[in-house]
Amino acid sequence: MSRSTIGNSELISQVNKRLVLQAVRVMQPTFRAAVARRTGLKPATVTVIVNELLDQRMLREIEAPAEPGTRFGRPPLMLEVNGDVGRILAIDLEPDRIRVALTDLLVNVLEYRERPIDRFDQPEPVISHIVKMCREVLKNTPAKQLHGIGISLPGQIDQERGVLLSSTNMPKWHDVPIAQKLEKELRAPVTIDRSLHLAALYELWSNPEQMDRSVLIISLRTGVGLSLLHRGQLYRGKKGLSGEIGHCVVDINGRPCECGSRGCLETFVSASAICERAREMIKRGSGKALAELLRRKEALSPELIYRLARDGDPDCAGIVRDVGGYIGIAIANMINLLGPDEVVICGAIDTAENLILAAVQDEINRRALPRSRENVVVRLAKEKDKLPLLGAAVLIAQDTFELPSLRHAVPDEFGEPGAALVAT
Ligand SMILES: [Zn+2]
């Protein structure tokens, strides 16, 4: 959208429409009067916009639940967003796993597939798997209903060109034009973003109260990433390169990291580092319960270690406490540096959640400054390791609900972005 292609009044109408849609989404089911209060739009303006959105089937009306004592008369009508009006395809490429979901416009998951992959694989076979999984979940969706495809990627990307530049955890992937390849196969527009930023995007989408707060999101998956939300804005850094907390050095004499440095946080807490520590433990003659499971052909994974730790195995519990401790040190540093209200951990750690969170909290208490750590809540994300996948769907859904980029689109005479538009 630009000044040359769109008139002021049309832009204002689009902005107001999105304000209304967003307000209904966040409060639904809700009344027109509440929408007017939240958006600051006049009730008459809300009525016009709501009628238009009802005609377009973007909104629908439902009867309000009957209140005790009101047996007669028609119940008042409330508004909700009609998520069924469109579909979104979301893909999460993690170095050792592919997840694919078909969602409605409200990012409710309708179909889901996942499969493991080898992070040392070449890109082509992995992309073929992604295409196959996408076709499966799309088989009952007419092409015109699909609003777009969002994909969550590890490592560093060029978002504009849709290219995965590199990923320390996927050493064979260099300059892969993944958006273009998927667009060619799936015949729909593809938008890419980094998994750690998408985790934050979903956190914001699903918890509107985070709009007023500073929140750190730590992604503890194959690698480790960090995102910072501040008053509804995602901090991305230069070219979106922020968040590589996994490559912050925590031991200058530590083990070599796949990034070329030494003693990075990932050399202690990444999935491969956790498995490596377990193997060493078994070599030393401890970890008998784990060794027995491996002998019975169970695959070694952090989840297996977490499970044994939860069930009381002291050796695996030791590994889990150490992992939590290192994450806690990194989080304590970030609390000192950034002063967040809340820290959300995303990852499949729920089986050992209590052990890990206790170790994290111990390090925060030990290392973060008292005033900085005061009232900081540390919790596991409800969606565990699916945050980036759902964030990839939000990447597409936000085109419908979020405001267009006012900074570039609004002529200067409007002054502060948004202010004059809301008063229309
Ligand atoms: Zn590193």
PDB file of C-alpha atoms and ligand atoms in Angstrom, residues 247 257 259 264, ligand 1:
ATOM      1  CA  HIS A 247      25.640 -18.181  20.935  1.00  0.00           C
ATOM      2  CA  CYS A 257      30.304 -24.638  19.105  1.00  0.00           C
ATOM      3  CA  CYS A 259      29.042 -21.479  15.055  1.00  0.00           C
ATOM      4  CA  CYS A 264      28.321 -20.875  23.749  1.00  0.00           C
TER       5      CYS A 264
HETATM    6 ZN    ZN B   1      27.964 -20.746  19.115  1.00  0.00          ZN
END
